[in-house]
GROMACS .gro file of N, CA, C and O in nm:
model
  412
    1PRO      N    1  -2.758   3.269  -2.463
    1PRO     CA    2  -2.726   3.134  -2.480
    1PRO      C    3  -2.771   3.025  -2.371
    1PRO      O    4  -2.750   3.037  -2.299
    2ARG      N    5  -2.724   2.965  -2.460
    2ARG     CA    6  -2.740   2.774  -2.376
    2ARG      C    7  -2.608   2.720  -2.286
    2ARG      O    8  -2.585   2.518  -2.195
    3VAL      N    9  -2.567   2.735  -2.374
    3VAL     CA   10  -2.443   2.648  -2.372
    3VAL      C   11  -2.284   2.681  -2.326
    3VAL      O   12  -2.247   2.811  -2.394
    4GLY      N   13  -2.211   2.652  -2.297
    4GLY     CA   14  -2.046   2.645  -2.217
    4GLY      C   15  -1.947   2.602  -2.292
    4GLY      O   16  -1.929   2.474  -2.287
    5TRP      N   17  -1.821   2.666  -2.312
    5TRP     CA   18  -1.776   2.559  -2.479
    5TRP      C   19  -1.676   2.604  -2.413
    5TRP      O   20  -1.590   2.743  -2.363
    6ILE      N   21  -1.500   2.492  -2.418
    6ILE     CA   22  -1.386   2.563  -2.466
    6ILE      C   23  -1.331   2.544  -2.586
    6ILE      O   24  -1.377   2.454  -2.586
    7GLY      N   25  -1.236   2.613  -2.678
    7GLY     CA   26  -1.225   2.661  -2.842
    7GLY      C   27  -1.118   2.544  -2.751
    7GLY      O   28  -1.006   2.560  -2.726
    8ILE      N   29  -1.044   2.552  -2.921
    8ILE     CA   30  -0.967   2.448  -2.938
    8ILE      C   31  -0.863   2.558  -3.012
    8ILE      O   32  -0.930   2.573  -3.138
    9GLN      N   33  -0.751   2.556  -2.968
    9GLN     CA   34  -0.727   2.612  -3.079
    9GLN      C   35  -0.591   2.516  -3.182
    9GLN      O   36  -0.575   2.566  -3.297
   10ASP      N   37  -0.506   2.480  -3.055
   10ASP     CA   38  -0.390   2.414  -3.174
   10ASP      C   39  -0.446   2.261  -3.227
   10ASP      O   40  -0.504   2.178  -3.171
   11GLY      N   41  -0.443   2.316  -3.378
   11GLY     CA   42  -0.509   2.125  -3.474
   11GLY      C   43  -0.689   2.184  -3.490
   11GLY      O   44  -0.711   2.085  -3.582
   12HIS      N   45  -0.706   2.320  -3.455
   12HIS     CA   46  -0.879   2.385  -3.534
   12HIS      C   47  -0.829   2.285  -3.654
   12HIS      O   48  -0.910   2.268  -3.712
   13GLU      N   49  -0.726   2.322  -3.731
   13GLU     CA   50  -0.736   2.351  -3.921
   13GLU      C   51  -0.697   2.174  -3.914
   13GLU      O   52  -0.801   2.163  -4.016
   14THR      N   53  -0.689   2.110  -3.867
   14THR     CA   54  -0.669   1.924  -3.906
   14THR      C   55  -0.837   1.848  -3.911
   14THR      O   56  -0.910   1.857  -3.933
   15MET      N   57  -0.815   1.927  -3.755
   15MET     CA   58  -1.012   1.942  -3.724
   15MET      C   59  -1.141   2.024  -3.792
   15MET      O   60  -1.254   1.959  -3.792
   16ALA      N   61  -1.084   2.119  -3.869
   16ALA     CA   62  -1.212   2.194  -3.982
   16ALA      C   63  -1.216   2.111  -4.076
   16ALA      O   64  -1.364   2.072  -4.124
   17LYS      N   65  -1.042   2.021  -4.115
   17LYS     CA   66  -1.134   1.950  -4.243
   17LYS      C   67  -1.140   1.785  -4.250
   17LYS      O   68  -1.263   1.788  -4.360
   18LEU      N   69  -1.133   1.787  -4.148
   18LEU     CA   70  -1.262   1.678  -4.074
   18LEU      C   71  -1.361   1.691  -4.054
   18LEU      O   72  -1.453   1.538  -4.174
   19ALA      N   73  -1.489   1.783  -3.994
   19ALA     CA   74  -1.545   1.829  -4.032
   19ALA      C   75  -1.653   1.862  -4.200
   19ALA      O   76  -1.703   1.783  -4.170
   20SER      N   77  -1.539   1.922  -4.294
   20SER     CA   78  -1.541   1.922  -4.415
   20SER      C   79  -1.581   1.817  -4.456
   20SER      O   80  -1.690   1.776  -4.543
   21SER      N   81  -1.494   1.678  -4.486
   21SER     CA   82  -1.486   1.627  -4.544
   21SER      C   83  -1.592   1.498  -4.413
   21SER      O   84  -1.649   1.457  -4.613
   22VAL      N   85  -1.690   1.501  -4.369
   22VAL     CA   86  -1.756   1.434  -4.298
   22VAL      C   87  -1.908   1.506  -4.319
   22VAL      O   88  -1.960   1.456  -4.390
   23ASP      N   89  -1.880   1.594  -4.339
   23ASP     CA   90  -1.985   1.692  -4.413
   23ASP      C   91  -2.034   1.602  -4.575
   23ASP      O   92  -2.152   1.669  -4.576
   24SER      N   93  -1.916   1.643  -4.635
   24SER     CA   94  -1.906   1.559  -4.795
   24SER      C   95  -1.981   1.477  -4.764
   24SER      O   96  -2.065   1.458  -4.909
   25GLU      N   97  -1.973   1.361  -4.772
   25GLU     CA   98  -1.990   1.248  -4.697
   25GLU      C   99  -2.072   1.214  -4.689
   25GLU      O  100  -2.203   1.161  -4.742
   26LEU      N  101  -2.107   1.309  -4.565
   26LEU     CA  102  -2.265   1.245  -4.559
   26LEU      C  103  -2.374   1.293  -4.620
   26LEU      O  104  -2.501   1.340  -4.715
   27ALA      N  105  -2.300   1.509  -4.751
   27ALA     CA  106  -2.401   1.520  -4.778
   27ALA      C  107  -2.419   1.391  -4.968
   27ALA      O  108  -2.551   1.473  -5.002
   28LYS      N  109  -2.400   1.317  -5.032
   28LYS     CA  110  -2.332   1.288  -5.095
   28LYS      C  111  -2.460   1.152  -5.025
   28LYS      O  112  -2.514   1.064  -5.111
   29LEU      N  113  -2.551   1.115  -4.889
   29LEU     CA  114  -2.557   1.041  -4.896
   29LEU      C  115  -2.682   1.073  -4.794
   29LEU      O  116  -2.804   1.064  -4.811
   30GLY      N  117  -2.737   1.253  -4.898
   30GLY     CA  118  -2.831   1.329  -4.865
   30GLY      C  119  -2.909   1.376  -4.728
   30GLY      O  120  -2.976   1.395  -4.776
   31HIS      N  121  -2.797   1.367  -4.693
   31HIS     CA  122  -2.859   1.443  -4.532
   31HIS      C  123  -2.767   1.561  -4.609
   31HIS      O  124  -2.674   1.626  -4.596
   32PRO      N  125  -2.901   1.697  -4.591
   32PRO     CA  126  -2.780   1.854  -4.509
   32PRO      C  127  -2.672   1.867  -4.470
   32PRO      O  128  -2.630   1.804  -4.335
   33ARG      N  129  -2.600   1.957  -4.573
   33ARG     CA  130  -2.488   2.035  -4.492
   33ARG      C  131  -2.522   2.132  -4.382
   33ARG      O  132  -2.588   2.188  -4.414
   34GLU      N  133  -2.430   2.093  -4.292
   34GLU     CA  134  -2.403   2.205  -4.151
   34GLU      C  135  -2.409   2.324  -4.270
   34GLU      O  136  -2.345   2.398  -4.265
   35LYS      N  137  -2.496   2.397  -4.123
   35LYS     CA  138  -2.439   2.562  -4.212
   35LYS      C  139  -2.412   2.687  -4.086
   35LYS      O  140  -2.358   2.784  -4.148
   36LYS      N  141  -2.406   2.593  -3.996
   36LYS     CA  142  -2.338   2.696  -3.987
   36LYS      C  143  -2.120   2.608  -3.970
   36LYS      O  144  -2.155   2.532  -3.996
   37GLU      N  145  -2.072   2.756  -3.884
   37GLU     CA  146  -1.974   2.741  -3.951
   37GLU      C  147  -1.843   2.689  -3.857
   37GLU      O  148  -1.941   2.658  -3.722
   38PHE      N  149  -1.803   2.598  -3.872
   38PHE     CA  150  -1.687   2.486  -3.770
   38PHE      C  151  -1.608   2.513  -3.657
   38PHE      O  152  -1.632   2.622  -3.639
   39ARG      N  153  -1.604   2.525  -3.577
   39ARG     CA  154  -1.561   2.545  -3.433
   39ARG      C  155  -1.557   2.413  -3.314
   39ARG      O  156  -1.601   2.418  -3.288
   40SER      N  157  -1.434   2.398  -3.352
   40SER     CA  158  -1.334   2.292  -3.264
   40SER      C  159  -1.371   2.367  -3.156
   40SER      O  160  -1.373   2.418  -3.121
   41HIS      N  161  -1.410   2.267  -3.056
   41HIS     CA  162  -1.505   2.266  -2.852
   41HIS      C  163  -1.445   2.169  -2.849
   41HIS      O  164  -1.483   2.077  -2.888
   42ILE      N  165  -1.481   2.202  -2.627
   42ILE     CA  166  -1.449   2.128  -2.552
   42ILE      C  167  -1.649   2.171  -2.507
   42ILE      O  168  -1.631   2.272  -2.384
   43THR      N  169  -1.738   2.068  -2.465
   43THR     CA  170  -1.855   2.158  -2.407
   43THR      C  171  -1.818   2.141  -2.267
   43THR      O  172  -1.817   1.976  -2.245
   44ILE      N  173  -1.823   2.207  -2.205
   44ILE     CA  174  -1.793   2.281  -2.077
   44ILE      C  175  -1.911   2.211  -1.997
   44ILE      O  176  -1.972   2.189  -1.848
   45GLY      N  177  -2.105   2.300  -2.024
   45GLY     CA  178  -2.194   2.272  -1.996
   45GLY      C  179  -2.303   2.295  -2.040
   45GLY      O  180  -2.328   2.412  -2.139
   46ARG      N  181  -2.419   2.303  -2.058
   46ARG     CA  182  -2.517   2.336  -2.099
   46ARG      C  183  -2.612   2.395  -1.997
   46ARG      O  184  -2.689   2.282  -1.918
   47VAL      N  185  -2.708   2.520  -2.057
   47VAL     CA  186  -2.823   2.535  -1.893
   47VAL      C  187  -2.963   2.570  -1.962
   47VAL      O  188  -2.926   2.650  -2.044
   48LYS      N  189  -3.032   2.554  -1.833
   48LYS     CA  190  -3.248   2.590  -1.953
   48LYS      C  191  -3.223   2.707  -1.968
   48LYS      O  192  -3.325   2.719  -1.988
   49THR      N  193  -3.196   2.772  -1.824
   49THR     CA  194  -3.224   2.904  -1.814
   49THR      C  195  -3.145   3.086  -1.805
   49THR      O  196  -2.999   2.942  -1.780
   50HIS      N  197  -3.211   3.139  -1.897
   50HIS     CA  198  -3.096   3.276  -1.864
   50HIS      C  199  -3.014   3.292  -1.739
   50HIS      O  200  -2.864   3.320  -1.734
   51ASP      N  201  -3.063   3.288  -1.627
   51ASP     CA  202  -3.032   3.309  -1.443
   51ASP      C  203  -2.923   3.244  -1.429
   51ASP      O  204  -2.843   3.198  -1.421
   52ARG      N  205  -2.957   3.067  -1.479
   52ARG     CA  206  -2.859   2.980  -1.454
   52ARG      C  207  -2.722   2.990  -1.571
   52ARG      O  208  -2.666   2.963  -1.497
   53PHE      N  209  -2.771   3.031  -1.691
   53PHE     CA  210  -2.625   3.095  -1.734
   53PHE      C  211  -2.530   3.168  -1.601
   53PHE      O  212  -2.409   3.167  -1.704
   54ASN      N  213  -2.597   3.298  -1.630
   54ASN     CA  214  -2.506   3.411  -1.546
   54ASN      C  215  -2.461   3.390  -1.423
   54ASN      O  216  -2.355   3.378  -1.426
   55ASN      N  217  -2.519   3.252  -1.348
   55ASN     CA  218  -2.422   3.198  -1.262
   55ASN      C  219  -2.328   3.156  -1.315
   55ASN      O  220  -2.202   3.131  -1.298
   56PHE      N  221  -2.324   3.064  -1.458
   56PHE     CA  222  -2.245   2.925  -1.459
   56PHE      C  223  -2.126   3.002  -1.565
   56PHE      O  224  -2.023   3.021  -1.486
   57ALA      N  225  -2.125   3.078  -1.638
   57ALA     CA  226  -2.047   3.216  -1.670
   57ALA      C  227  -1.960   3.299  -1.539
   57ALA      O  228  -1.821   3.338  -1.583
   58ARG      N  229  -2.025   3.410  -1.508
   58ARG     CA  230  -1.964   3.394  -1.376
   58ARG      C  231  -1.862   3.352  -1.259
   58ARG      O  232  -1.792   3.330  -1.244
   59GLY      N  233  -1.898   3.202  -1.267
   59GLY     CA  234  -1.828   3.088  -1.210
   59GLY      C  235  -1.662   3.078  -1.311
   59GLY      O  236  -1.558   3.019  -1.306
   60ILE      N  237  -1.703   3.132  -1.481
   60ILE     CA  238  -1.575   3.053  -1.531
   60ILE      C  239  -1.495   3.146  -1.625
   60ILE      O  240  -1.406   3.175  -1.664
   61GLU      N  241  -1.523   3.328  -1.608
   61GLU     CA  242  -1.457   3.419  -1.591
   61GLU      C  243  -1.355   3.415  -1.555
   61GLU      O  244  -1.326   3.522  -1.627
   62LYS      N  245  -1.315   3.402  -1.400
   62LYS     CA  246  -1.231   3.396  -1.386
   62LYS      C  247  -1.100   3.395  -1.457
   62LYS      O  248  -0.930   3.383  -1.433
   63ILE      N  249  -1.168   3.198  -1.534
   63ILE     CA  250  -1.077   3.189  -1.571
   63ILE      C  251  -1.049   3.246  -1.747
   63ILE      O  252  -1.030   3.242  -1.833
   64GLU      N  253  -0.893   3.315  -1.687
   64GLU     CA  254  -0.831   3.337  -1.920
   64GLU      C  255  -0.822   3.248  -2.040
   64GLU      O  256  -0.841   3.253  -2.106
   65ALA      N  257  -0.732   3.158  -1.957
   65ALA     CA  258  -0.709   3.094  -2.061
   65ALA      C  259  -0.660   2.966  -1.973
   65ALA      O  260  -0.594   2.941  -1.842
   66ILE      N  261  -0.737   2.824  -2.033
   66ILE     CA  262  -0.672   2.691  -1.932
   66ILE      C  263  -0.604   2.611  -2.000
   66ILE      O  264  -0.629   2.596  -2.148
   67ASP      N  265  -0.460   2.580  -2.038
   67ASP     CA  266  -0.493   2.445  -2.135
   67ASP      C  267  -0.502   2.295  -2.033
   67ASP      O  268  -0.441   2.325  -1.977
   68LEU      N  269  -0.584   2.243  -2.132
   68LEU     CA  270  -0.634   2.123  -2.080
   68LEU      C  271  -0.552   1.957  -2.151
   68LEU      O  272  -0.538   1.862  -2.109
   69GLY      N  273  -0.397   2.044  -2.222
   69GLY     CA  274  -0.308   1.945  -2.225
   69GLY      C  275  -0.324   1.906  -2.345
   69GLY      O  276  -0.438   1.949  -2.457
   70ARG      N  277  -0.274   1.786  -2.371
   70ARG     CA  278  -0.257   1.707  -2.574
   70ARG      C  279  -0.378   1.602  -2.500
   70ARG      O  280  -0.326   1.496  -2.424
   71GLN      N  281  -0.442   1.475  -2.607
   71GLN     CA  282  -0.482   1.422  -2.635
   71GLN      C  283  -0.512   1.294  -2.801
   71GLN      O  284  -0.421   1.434  -2.881
   72THR      N  285  -0.482   1.168  -2.764
   72THR     CA  286  -0.423   1.150  -2.925
   72THR      C  287  -0.513   1.114  -2.901
   72THR      O  288  -0.594   0.993  -2.807
   73VAL      N  289  -0.604   1.135  -3.028
   73VAL     CA  290  -0.718   1.046  -3.079
   73VAL      C  291  -0.668   0.913  -3.129
   73VAL      O  292  -0.620   0.902  -3.268
   74SER      N  293  -0.755   0.903  -3.155
   74SER     CA  294  -0.668   0.723  -3.220
   74SER      C  295  -0.864   0.655  -3.321
   74SER      O  296  -0.884   0.536  -3.353
   75SER      N  297  -0.955   0.742  -3.277
   75SER     CA  298  -1.084   0.648  -3.307
   75SER      C  299  -1.202   0.771  -3.330
   75SER      O  300  -1.162   0.885  -3.213
   76VAL      N  301  -1.250   0.846  -3.421
   76VAL     CA  302  -1.466   0.862  -3.397
   76VAL      C  303  -1.545   0.873  -3.365
   76VAL      O  304  -1.608   0.785  -3.417
   77ALA      N  305  -1.612   0.865  -3.225
   77ALA     CA  306  -1.696   0.895  -3.237
   77ALA      C  307  -1.905   0.974  -3.353
   77ALA      O  308  -1.819   1.031  -3.315
   78VAL      N  309  -1.898   0.851  -3.397
   78VAL     CA  310  -2.057   0.946  -3.444
   78VAL      C  311  -2.134   0.955  -3.382
   78VAL      O  312  -2.218   0.846  -3.327
   79MET      N  313  -2.194   1.046  -3.308
   79MET     CA  314  -2.320   1.056  -3.206
   79MET      C  315  -2.453   1.163  -3.341
   79MET      O  316  -2.432   1.184  -3.330
   80LYS      N  317  -2.566   1.109  -3.231
   80LYS     CA  318  -2.691   1.098  -3.242
   80LYS      C  319  -2.646   1.216  -3.081
   80LYS      O  320  -2.722   1.113  -2.982
   81SER      N  321  -2.767   1.338  -3.127
   81SER     CA  322  -2.797   1.459  -2.998
   81SER      C  323  -2.883   1.431  -3.022
   81SER      O  324  -3.016   1.512  -3.072
   82ASP      N  325  -2.956   1.396  -2.912
   82ASP     CA  326  -3.149   1.486  -2.877
   82ASP      C  327  -3.146   1.562  -2.803
   82ASP      O  328  -3.084   1.482  -2.585
   83LEU      N  329  -3.169   1.640  -2.761
   83LEU     CA  330  -3.200   1.801  -2.679
   83LEU      C  331  -3.373   1.765  -2.647
   83LEU      O  332  -3.461   1.787  -2.689
   84ARG      N  333  -3.339   1.706  -2.451
   84ARG     CA  334  -3.451   1.644  -2.403
   84ARG      C  335  -3.489   1.745  -2.238
   84ARG      O  336  -3.404   1.817  -2.249
   85PRO      N  337  -3.628   1.787  -2.206
   85PRO     CA  338  -3.649   1.868  -2.120
   85PRO      C  339  -3.566   1.809  -2.033
   85PRO      O  340  -3.483   1.950  -1.913
   86GLU      N  341  -3.541   1.741  -1.975
   86GLU     CA  342  -3.425   1.696  -1.854
   86GLU      C  343  -3.268   1.665  -1.918
   86GLU      O  344  -3.238   1.606  -1.843
   87GLY      N  345  -3.280   1.705  -1.971
   87GLY     CA  346  -3.148   1.644  -2.071
   87GLY      C  347  -3.118   1.597  -2.189
   87GLY      O  348  -3.159   1.552  -2.216
   88ALA      N  349  -2.962   1.681  -2.234
   88ALA     CA  350  -2.920   1.594  -2.447
   88ALA      C  351  -2.904   1.455  -2.318
   88ALA      O  352  -2.821   1.389  -2.237
   89VAL      N  353  -2.890   1.395  -2.427
   89VAL     CA  354  -2.887   1.192  -2.434
   89VAL      C  355  -2.839   1.163  -2.572
   89VAL      O  356  -2.845   1.219  -2.697
   90TYR      N  357  -2.705   1.155  -2.593
   90TYR     CA  358  -2.606   1.107  -2.736
   90TYR      C  359  -2.559   0.958  -2.677
   90TYR      O  360  -2.572   0.899  -2.665
   91THR      N  361  -2.578   0.924  -2.793
   91THR     CA  362  -2.613   0.795  -2.884
   91THR      C  363  -2.525   0.790  -2.948
   91THR      O  364  -2.495   0.835  -3.057
   92PRO      N  365  -2.426   0.675  -2.938
   92PRO     CA  366  -2.281   0.606  -3.000
   92PRO      C  367  -2.321   0.556  -3.195
   92PRO      O  368  -2.428   0.485  -3.184
   93LEU      N  369  -2.348   0.645  -3.313
   93LEU     CA  370  -2.429   0.527  -3.476
   93LEU      C  371  -2.269   0.473  -3.514
   93LEU      O  372  -2.346   0.391  -3.519
   94ARG      N  373  -2.129   0.555  -3.532
   94ARG     CA  374  -2.076   0.410  -3.515
   94ARG      C  375  -1.935   0.499  -3.462
   94ARG      O  376  -1.906   0.687  -3.458
   95VAL      N  377  -1.876   0.431  -3.405
   95VAL     CA  378  -1.700   0.464  -3.358
   95VAL      C  379  -1.598   0.343  -3.475
   95VAL      O  380  -1.610   0.275  -3.583
   96ILE      N  381  -1.541   0.484  -3.535
   96ILE     CA  382  -1.454   0.486  -3.629
   96ILE      C  383  -1.290   0.468  -3.606
   96ILE      O  384  -1.238   0.552  -3.605
   97THR      N  385  -1.239   0.391  -3.640
   97THR     CA  386  -1.136   0.411  -3.550
   97THR      C  387  -1.006   0.518  -3.688
   97THR      O  388  -0.969   0.403  -3.795
   98LEU      N  389  -0.891   0.508  -3.641
   98LEU     CA  390  -0.817   0.550  -3.748
   98LEU      C  391  -0.667   0.536  -3.725
   98LEU      O  392  -0.701   0.447  -3.703
   99GLU      N  393  -0.650   0.516  -3.895
   99GLU     CA  394  -0.509   0.445  -3.870
   99GLU      C  395  -0.436   0.504  -3.848
   99GLU      O  396  -0.354   0.435  -3.801
  100SER      N  397  -0.374   0.608  -3.838
  100SER     CA  398  -0.294   0.676  -3.762
  100SER      C  399  -0.311   0.763  -3.655
  100SER      O  400  -0.370   0.828  -3.662
  101PRO      N  401  -0.298   0.749  -3.546
  101PRO     CA  402  -0.372   0.853  -3.384
  101PRO      C  403  -0.317   0.954  -3.451
  101PRO      O  404  -0.199   1.016  -3.517
  102THR      N  405  -0.414   1.090  -3.436
  102THR     CA  406  -0.382   1.219  -3.446
  102THR      C  407  -0.328   1.312  -3.315
  102THR      O  408  -0.419   1.298  -3.238
  103VAL      N  409  -0.259   1.304  -3.302
  103VAL     CA  410  -0.233   1.438  -3.223
  103VAL      C  411  -0.218   1.578  -3.176
  103VAL      O  412  -0.253   1.636  -3.288
   0.00000   0.00000   0.00000
């Protein structure tokens, strides 16, 4: 494993529907469909080596559950992710303002 993440429970179905809609629309534009199952989550860290991941995992395994509260979503950013040896570089391609914010 190279990525540590926290799964989202409340609102997962809404996020999965949004991801499916985005995937469908991108397919119409010629982009390949996502092969992996969608998992709504927040990435909390990336590591380059197995040893570093073990250290990372030991640091967070004491946390059984964490409530990060609620977030009002008023826009969605479509991001480009370039994974480079020095770390990931994220570039916003487009920001879409939602008509009625979702909590």
